Tab-separated table of C-alpha atoms and ligand atoms in Angstrom:
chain	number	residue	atom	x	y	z
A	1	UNK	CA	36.495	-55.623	35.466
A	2	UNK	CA	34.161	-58.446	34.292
A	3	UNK	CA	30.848	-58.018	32.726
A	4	UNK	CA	28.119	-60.948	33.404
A	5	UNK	CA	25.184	-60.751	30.352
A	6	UNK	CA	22.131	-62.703	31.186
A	7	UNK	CA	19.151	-62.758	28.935
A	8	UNK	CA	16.158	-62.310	31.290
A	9	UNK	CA	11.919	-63.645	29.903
A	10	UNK	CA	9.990	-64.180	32.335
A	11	UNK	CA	12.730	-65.462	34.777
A	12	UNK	CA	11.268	-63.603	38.455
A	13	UNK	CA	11.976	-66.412	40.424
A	14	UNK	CA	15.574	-67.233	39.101
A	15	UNK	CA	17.393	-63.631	38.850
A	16	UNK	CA	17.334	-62.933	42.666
A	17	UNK	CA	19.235	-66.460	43.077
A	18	UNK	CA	20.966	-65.932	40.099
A	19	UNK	CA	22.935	-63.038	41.473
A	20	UNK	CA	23.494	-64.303	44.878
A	21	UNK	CA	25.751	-67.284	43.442
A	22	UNK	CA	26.669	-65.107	40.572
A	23	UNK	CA	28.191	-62.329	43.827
A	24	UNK	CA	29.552	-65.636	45.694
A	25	UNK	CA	31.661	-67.290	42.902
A	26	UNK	CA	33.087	-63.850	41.719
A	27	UNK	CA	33.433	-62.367	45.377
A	28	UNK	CA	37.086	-61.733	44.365
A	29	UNK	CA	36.670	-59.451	41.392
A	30	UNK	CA	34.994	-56.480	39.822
A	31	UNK	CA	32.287	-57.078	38.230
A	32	UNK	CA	28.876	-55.524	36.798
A	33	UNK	CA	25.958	-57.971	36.268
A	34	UNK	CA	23.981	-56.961	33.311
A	35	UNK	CA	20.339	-58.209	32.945
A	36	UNK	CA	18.634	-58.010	29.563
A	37	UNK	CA	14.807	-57.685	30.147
A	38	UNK	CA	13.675	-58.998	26.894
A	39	UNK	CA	10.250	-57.879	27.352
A	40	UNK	CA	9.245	-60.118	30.338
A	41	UNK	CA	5.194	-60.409	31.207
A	42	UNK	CA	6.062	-61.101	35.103
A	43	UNK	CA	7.847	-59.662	37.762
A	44	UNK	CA	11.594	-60.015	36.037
A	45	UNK	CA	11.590	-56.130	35.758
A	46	UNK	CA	10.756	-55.060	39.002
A	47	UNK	CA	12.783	-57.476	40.701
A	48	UNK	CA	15.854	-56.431	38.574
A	49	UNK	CA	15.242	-52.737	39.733
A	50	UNK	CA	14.897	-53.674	42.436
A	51	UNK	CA	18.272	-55.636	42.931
A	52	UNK	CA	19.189	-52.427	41.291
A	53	UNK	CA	18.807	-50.077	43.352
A	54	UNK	CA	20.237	-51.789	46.552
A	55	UNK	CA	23.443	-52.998	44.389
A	56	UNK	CA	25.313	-50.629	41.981
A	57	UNK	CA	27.274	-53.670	40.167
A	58	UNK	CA	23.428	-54.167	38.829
A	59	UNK	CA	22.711	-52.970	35.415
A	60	UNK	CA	19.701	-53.645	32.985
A	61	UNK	CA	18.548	-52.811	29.261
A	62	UNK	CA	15.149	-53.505	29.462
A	63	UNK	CA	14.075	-54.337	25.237
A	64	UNK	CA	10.740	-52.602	24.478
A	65	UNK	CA	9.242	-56.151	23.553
A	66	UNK	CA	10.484	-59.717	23.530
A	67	UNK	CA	12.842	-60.030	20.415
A	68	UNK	CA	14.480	-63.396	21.522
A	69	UNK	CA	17.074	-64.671	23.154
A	70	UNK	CA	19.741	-63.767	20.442
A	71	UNK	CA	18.960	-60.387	20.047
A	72	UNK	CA	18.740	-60.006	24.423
A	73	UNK	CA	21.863	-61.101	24.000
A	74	UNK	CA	23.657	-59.301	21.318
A	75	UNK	CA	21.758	-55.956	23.421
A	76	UNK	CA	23.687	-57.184	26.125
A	77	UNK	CA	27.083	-57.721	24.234
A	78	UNK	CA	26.664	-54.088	23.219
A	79	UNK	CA	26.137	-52.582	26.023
A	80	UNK	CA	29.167	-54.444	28.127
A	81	UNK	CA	32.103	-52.485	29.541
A	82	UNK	CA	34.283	-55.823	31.308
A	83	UNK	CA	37.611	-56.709	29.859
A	84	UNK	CA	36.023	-59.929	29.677
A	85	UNK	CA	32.319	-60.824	29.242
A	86	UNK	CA	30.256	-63.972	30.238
A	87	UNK	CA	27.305	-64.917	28.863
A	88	UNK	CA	24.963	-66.959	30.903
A	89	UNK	CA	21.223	-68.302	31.271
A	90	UNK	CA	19.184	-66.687	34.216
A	91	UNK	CA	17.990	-70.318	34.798
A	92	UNK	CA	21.283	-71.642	37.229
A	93	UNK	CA	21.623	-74.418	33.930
A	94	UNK	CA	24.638	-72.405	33.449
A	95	UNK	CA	25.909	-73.538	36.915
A	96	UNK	CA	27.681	-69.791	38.131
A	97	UNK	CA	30.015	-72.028	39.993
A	98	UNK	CA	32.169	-72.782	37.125
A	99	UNK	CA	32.941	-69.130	36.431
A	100	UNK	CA	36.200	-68.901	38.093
A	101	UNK	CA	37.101	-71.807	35.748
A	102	UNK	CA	36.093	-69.383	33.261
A	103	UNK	CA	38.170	-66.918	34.424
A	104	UNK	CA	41.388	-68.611	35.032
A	105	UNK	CA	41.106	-70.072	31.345
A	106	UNK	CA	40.893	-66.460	30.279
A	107	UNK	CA	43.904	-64.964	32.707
A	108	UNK	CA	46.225	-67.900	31.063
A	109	UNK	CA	45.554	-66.375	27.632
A	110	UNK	CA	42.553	-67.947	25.648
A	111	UNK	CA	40.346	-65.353	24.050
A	112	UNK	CA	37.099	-67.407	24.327
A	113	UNK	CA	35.993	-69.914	26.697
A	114	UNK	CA	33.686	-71.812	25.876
A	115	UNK	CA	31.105	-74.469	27.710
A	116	UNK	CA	29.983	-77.788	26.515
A	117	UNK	CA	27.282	-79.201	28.250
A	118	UNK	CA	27.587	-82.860	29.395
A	119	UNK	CA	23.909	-84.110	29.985
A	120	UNK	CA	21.182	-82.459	31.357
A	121	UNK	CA	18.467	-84.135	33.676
A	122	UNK	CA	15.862	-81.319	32.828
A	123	UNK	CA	15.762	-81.286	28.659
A	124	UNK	CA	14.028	-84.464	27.393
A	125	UNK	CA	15.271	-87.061	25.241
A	126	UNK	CA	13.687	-85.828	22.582
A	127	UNK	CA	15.349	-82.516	23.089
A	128	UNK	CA	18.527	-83.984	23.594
A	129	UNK	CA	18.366	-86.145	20.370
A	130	UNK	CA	17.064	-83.026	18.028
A	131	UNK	CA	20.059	-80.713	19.676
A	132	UNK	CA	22.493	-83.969	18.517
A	133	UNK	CA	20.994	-84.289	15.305
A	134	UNK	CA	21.096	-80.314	14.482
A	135	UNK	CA	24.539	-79.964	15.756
A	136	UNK	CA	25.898	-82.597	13.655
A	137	UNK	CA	24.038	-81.516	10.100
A	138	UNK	CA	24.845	-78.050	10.799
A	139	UNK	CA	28.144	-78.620	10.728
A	140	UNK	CA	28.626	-80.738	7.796
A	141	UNK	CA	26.840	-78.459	5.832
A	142	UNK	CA	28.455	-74.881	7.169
A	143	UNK	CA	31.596	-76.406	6.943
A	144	UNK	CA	32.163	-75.078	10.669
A	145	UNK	CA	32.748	-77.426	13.487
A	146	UNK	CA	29.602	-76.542	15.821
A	147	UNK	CA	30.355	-78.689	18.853
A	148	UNK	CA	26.969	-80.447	20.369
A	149	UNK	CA	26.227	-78.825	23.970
A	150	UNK	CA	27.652	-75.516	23.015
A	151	UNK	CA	25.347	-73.138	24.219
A	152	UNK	CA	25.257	-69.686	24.707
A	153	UNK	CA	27.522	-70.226	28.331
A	154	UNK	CA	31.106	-68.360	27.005
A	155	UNK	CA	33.360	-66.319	28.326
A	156	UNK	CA	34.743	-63.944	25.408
A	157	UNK	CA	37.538	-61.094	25.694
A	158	UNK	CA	36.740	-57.261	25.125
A	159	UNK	CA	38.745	-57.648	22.010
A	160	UNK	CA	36.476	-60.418	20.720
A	161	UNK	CA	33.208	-58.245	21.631
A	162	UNK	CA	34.380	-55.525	19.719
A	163	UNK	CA	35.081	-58.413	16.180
A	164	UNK	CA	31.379	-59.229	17.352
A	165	UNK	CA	29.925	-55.467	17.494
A	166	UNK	CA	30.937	-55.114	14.125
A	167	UNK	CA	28.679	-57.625	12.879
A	168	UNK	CA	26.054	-56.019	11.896
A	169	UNK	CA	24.016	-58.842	9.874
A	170	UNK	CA	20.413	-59.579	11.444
A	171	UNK	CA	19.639	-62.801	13.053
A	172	UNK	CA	23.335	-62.958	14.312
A	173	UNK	CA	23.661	-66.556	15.221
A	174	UNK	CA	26.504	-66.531	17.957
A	175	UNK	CA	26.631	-70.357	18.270
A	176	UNK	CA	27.969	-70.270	14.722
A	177	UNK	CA	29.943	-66.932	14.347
A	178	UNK	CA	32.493	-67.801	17.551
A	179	UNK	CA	34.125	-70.780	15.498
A	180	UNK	CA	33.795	-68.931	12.921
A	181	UNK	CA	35.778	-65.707	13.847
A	182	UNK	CA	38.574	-68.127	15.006
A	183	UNK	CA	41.111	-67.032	18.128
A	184	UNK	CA	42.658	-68.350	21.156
A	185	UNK	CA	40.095	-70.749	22.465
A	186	UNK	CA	39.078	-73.839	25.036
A	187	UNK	CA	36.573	-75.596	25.980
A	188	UNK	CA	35.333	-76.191	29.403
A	189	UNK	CA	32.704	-79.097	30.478
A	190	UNK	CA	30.008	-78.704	32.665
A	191	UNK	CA	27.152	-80.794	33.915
A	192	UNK	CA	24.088	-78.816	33.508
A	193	UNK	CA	21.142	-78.432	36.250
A	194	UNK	CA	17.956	-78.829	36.150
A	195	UNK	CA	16.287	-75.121	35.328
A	196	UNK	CA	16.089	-73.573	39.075
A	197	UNK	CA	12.377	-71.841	38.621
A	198	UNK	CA	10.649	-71.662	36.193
A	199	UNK	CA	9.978	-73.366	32.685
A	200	UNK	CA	11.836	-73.265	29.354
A	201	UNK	CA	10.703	-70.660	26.968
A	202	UNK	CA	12.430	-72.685	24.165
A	203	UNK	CA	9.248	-74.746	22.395
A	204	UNK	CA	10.529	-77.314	19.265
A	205	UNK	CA	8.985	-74.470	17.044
A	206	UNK	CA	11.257	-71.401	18.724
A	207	UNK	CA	14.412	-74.504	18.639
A	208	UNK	CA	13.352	-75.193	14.674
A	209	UNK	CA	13.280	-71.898	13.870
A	210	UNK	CA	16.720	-71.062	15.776
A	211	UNK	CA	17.613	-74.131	14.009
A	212	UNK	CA	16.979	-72.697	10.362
A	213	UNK	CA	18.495	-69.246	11.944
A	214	UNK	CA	21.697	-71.472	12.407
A	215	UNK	CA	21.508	-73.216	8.445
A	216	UNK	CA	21.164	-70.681	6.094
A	217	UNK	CA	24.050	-68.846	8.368
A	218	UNK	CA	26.470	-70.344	6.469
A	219	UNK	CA	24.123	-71.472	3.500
A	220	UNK	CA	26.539	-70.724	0.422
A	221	UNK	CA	27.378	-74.158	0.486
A	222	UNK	CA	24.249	-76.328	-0.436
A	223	UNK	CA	23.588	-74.240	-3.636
A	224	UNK	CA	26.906	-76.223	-4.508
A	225	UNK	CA	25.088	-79.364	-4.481
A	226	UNK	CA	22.880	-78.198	-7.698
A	227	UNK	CA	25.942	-78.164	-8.958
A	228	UNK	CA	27.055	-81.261	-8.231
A	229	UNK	CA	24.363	-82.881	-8.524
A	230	UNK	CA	23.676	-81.433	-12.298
A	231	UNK	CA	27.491	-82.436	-13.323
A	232	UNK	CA	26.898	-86.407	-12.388
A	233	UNK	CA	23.832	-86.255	-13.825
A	234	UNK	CA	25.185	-85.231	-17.248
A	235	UNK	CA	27.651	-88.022	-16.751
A	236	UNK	CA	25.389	-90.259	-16.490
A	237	UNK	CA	23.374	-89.188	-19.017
A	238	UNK	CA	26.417	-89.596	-21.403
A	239	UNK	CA	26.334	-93.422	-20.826
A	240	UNK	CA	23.067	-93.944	-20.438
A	241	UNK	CA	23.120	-92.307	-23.940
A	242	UNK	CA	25.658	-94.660	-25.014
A	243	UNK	CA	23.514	-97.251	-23.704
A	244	UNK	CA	20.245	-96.070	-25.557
A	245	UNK	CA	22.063	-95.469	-29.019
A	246	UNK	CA	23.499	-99.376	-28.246
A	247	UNK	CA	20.155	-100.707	-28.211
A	248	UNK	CA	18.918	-99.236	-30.822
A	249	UNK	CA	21.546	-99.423	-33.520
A	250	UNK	CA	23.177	-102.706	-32.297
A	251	UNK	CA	20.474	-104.423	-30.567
A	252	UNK	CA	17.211	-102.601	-32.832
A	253	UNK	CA	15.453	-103.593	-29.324
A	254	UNK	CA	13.702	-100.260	-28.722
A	255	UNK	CA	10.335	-98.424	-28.874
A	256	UNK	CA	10.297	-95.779	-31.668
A	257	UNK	CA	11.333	-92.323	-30.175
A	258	UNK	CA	12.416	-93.863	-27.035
A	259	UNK	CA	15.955	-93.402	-27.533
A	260	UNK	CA	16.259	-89.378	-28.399
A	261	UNK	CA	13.612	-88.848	-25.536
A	262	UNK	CA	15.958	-90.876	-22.732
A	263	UNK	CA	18.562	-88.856	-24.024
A	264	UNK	CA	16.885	-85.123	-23.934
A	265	UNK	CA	15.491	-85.931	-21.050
A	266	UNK	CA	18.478	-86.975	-18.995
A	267	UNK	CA	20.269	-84.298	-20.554
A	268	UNK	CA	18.309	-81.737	-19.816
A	269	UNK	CA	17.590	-82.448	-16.473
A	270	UNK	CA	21.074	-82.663	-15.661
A	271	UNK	CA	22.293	-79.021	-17.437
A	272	UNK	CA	18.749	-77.672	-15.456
A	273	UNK	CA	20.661	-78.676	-12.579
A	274	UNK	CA	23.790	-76.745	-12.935
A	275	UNK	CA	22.124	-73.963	-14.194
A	276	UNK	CA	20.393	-73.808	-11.039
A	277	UNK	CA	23.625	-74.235	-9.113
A	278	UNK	CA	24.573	-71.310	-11.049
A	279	UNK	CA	21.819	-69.277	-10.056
A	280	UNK	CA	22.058	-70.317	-6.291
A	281	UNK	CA	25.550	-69.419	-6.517
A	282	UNK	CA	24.657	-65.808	-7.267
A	283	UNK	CA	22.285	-65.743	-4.921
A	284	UNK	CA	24.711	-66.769	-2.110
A	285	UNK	CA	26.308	-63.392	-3.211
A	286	UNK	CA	24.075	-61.890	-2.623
A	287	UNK	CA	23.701	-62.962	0.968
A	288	UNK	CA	26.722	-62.739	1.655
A	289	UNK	CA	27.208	-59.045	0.257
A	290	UNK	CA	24.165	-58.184	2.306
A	291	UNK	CA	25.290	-59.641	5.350
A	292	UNK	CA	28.579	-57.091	4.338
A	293	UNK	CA	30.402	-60.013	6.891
A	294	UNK	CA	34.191	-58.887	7.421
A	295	UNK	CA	36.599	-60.620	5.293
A	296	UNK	CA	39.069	-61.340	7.612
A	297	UNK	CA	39.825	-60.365	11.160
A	298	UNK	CA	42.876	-58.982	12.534
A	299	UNK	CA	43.682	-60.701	15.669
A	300	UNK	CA	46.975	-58.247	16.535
A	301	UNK	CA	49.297	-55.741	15.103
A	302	UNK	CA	52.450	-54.035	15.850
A	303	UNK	CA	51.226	-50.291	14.620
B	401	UDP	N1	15.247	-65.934	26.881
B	401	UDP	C1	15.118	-64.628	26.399
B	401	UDP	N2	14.186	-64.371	25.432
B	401	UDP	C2	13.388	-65.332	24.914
B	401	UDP	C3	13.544	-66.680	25.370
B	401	UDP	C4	14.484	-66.929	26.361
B	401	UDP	O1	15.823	-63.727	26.842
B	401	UDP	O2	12.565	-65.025	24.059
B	401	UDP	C5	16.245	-66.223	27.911
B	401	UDP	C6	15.713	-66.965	29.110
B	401	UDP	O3	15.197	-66.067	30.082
B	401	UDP	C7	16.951	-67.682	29.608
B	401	UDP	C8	17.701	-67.990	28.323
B	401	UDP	O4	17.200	-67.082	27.359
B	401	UDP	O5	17.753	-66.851	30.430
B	401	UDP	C9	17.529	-69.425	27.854
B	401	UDP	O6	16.166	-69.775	27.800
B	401	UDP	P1	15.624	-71.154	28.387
B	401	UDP	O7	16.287	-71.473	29.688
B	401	UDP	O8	14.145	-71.089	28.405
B	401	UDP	O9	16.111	-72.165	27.255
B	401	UDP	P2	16.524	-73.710	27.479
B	401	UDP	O10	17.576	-73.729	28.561
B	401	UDP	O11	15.307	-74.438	27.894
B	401	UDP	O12	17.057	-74.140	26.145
B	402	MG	MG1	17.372	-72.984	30.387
């Protein structure tokens, strides 16, 4: 059996359509359809019980207020029963017609499937060009390869949900975790739609602040750069210090108490530095113990 997850705010006019291609493309298989309410101020509700009631491959968790689209879908994730699980928009930009795709990826053995998203008529350019920019600091500075036009459009096994329930840490960003968790996986293209009904409920402040979600998910690393920084700093304090001690002695070309201040000051700001990196590193820790992330992840075993 296959589980579909679809995040659902404020989608009324998209879910009804959403199903119809979502039945046609998986006509062949088992499947449930599970429709996270996430606390929808229109008809989204209603229509779902609706759909529900006539169609037993219907489910819903209905959230008791809108906690975001990350959080619809993790409640979705966790309540999935498939042997495989896609997660999709309610909007049709996750075109249902590549699903089988999906699927056959999955039968021939990859754990995840992932989408990357080609262009899309219906985000602007400035959209477009923030996504690009994110997507490309993000991953220099988390050290994990976040592909631009990865979205929340995957197919994932049961045996990756269950790696996934287990993380437990809040603000789980999923964009991040599924490199990060490793596993059988490829990547399929898709050209997205324009957004069926409907408009986005993704502002530049609810992108930024999934943006910052995203950074400090993997934010051990740029404490390192107090560190860094502090070392070469020290450095070159050293020979600017054998620059300063030059003109004095050698050239006597220098403003009293010049020479000792260029030197404390250089000094000091440099071993501030690494203290700080020090600090930072603690704190990253900390984090990390809180998020109480698994170590490692055992893919199989023979016992
Ligand atoms: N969504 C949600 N909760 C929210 C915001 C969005 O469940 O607080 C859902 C929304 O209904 C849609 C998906 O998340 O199914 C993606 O949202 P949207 O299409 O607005 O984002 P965009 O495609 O514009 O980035
Ligand atoms: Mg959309």
């Amino acid at each position: 059996m296959l589980t579909v997850v679809v995040p659902v705010y404020n989608e009324s006019g998209n879910i009804k359509e959403l199903f119809h291609q979502v039945c046609r493309e998986l006509a062949s298989e088992k499947f449930e359809l599970i429709f996270v309410n996430d606390g929808s101020t229109d008809h989204s509700l209603e229509v779902i019980k609706e759909m529900a009631a006539l169609d037993s491959r219907v489910r819903f968790v209905s959230l008791s207020r809108n906690f975001g689209h990350q959080s619809a879908l993790r409640a979705g994730l966790e309540h999935a029963k498939g042997d495989a699980i896609i997660s999709m928009d309610a909007d049709m930009q996750h075109p249902p017609n590549i699903m089988p795709k999906l699927i056959a990826k999955w039968r021939e053995g990859n754990e995840i499937v992932y989408t990357t998203r080609q262009d899309s008529q219906d985000s602007g350019l400035l959209k477009r060009l923030l996504s690009r920019f994110f997507y490309t600091f993000a991953s220099k500075i988390s050290g994990i390869k976040l592909e631009p036009g990865t979205a929340d459009f995957r197919l994932i096994d049961a045996k990756i949900l269950s790696v996934l329930n287990n993380f437990k840490e809040s603000n789980l960003f999923y964009r991040g975790i599924i490199p990060w968790i490793g596993f059988k996986k490829v990547a399929v293209p898709y050209q997205a739609d324009a957004r069926f009904s409907g408009k986005s409920k993704y502002s530049l402040i609810r992108m930024f602040r999934l943006a910052l979600v995203g950074l400090s998910f993997h934010s051990v690393r740029p404490l390192y750069v107090a560190v860094a920084l502090g070392l070469m700093m020290c450095f070159f304090s050293l020979l600017y210090a054998g620059y300063a001690v030059y003109m004095h002695f050698v050239m006597k070309d220098t403003v009293s108490g010049w020479t000792s201040l260029v030197i404390l000051h250089t000094f000091l700001g440099g071993v501030q530095l690494v203290v700080l990196g020090f600090v930072g590193h603690y704190i990253g820790q900390i984090s990390e113990n809180i998020k109480a992330r698994p170590n490692y992840i055992v893919a199989e075993k023979n016992f």
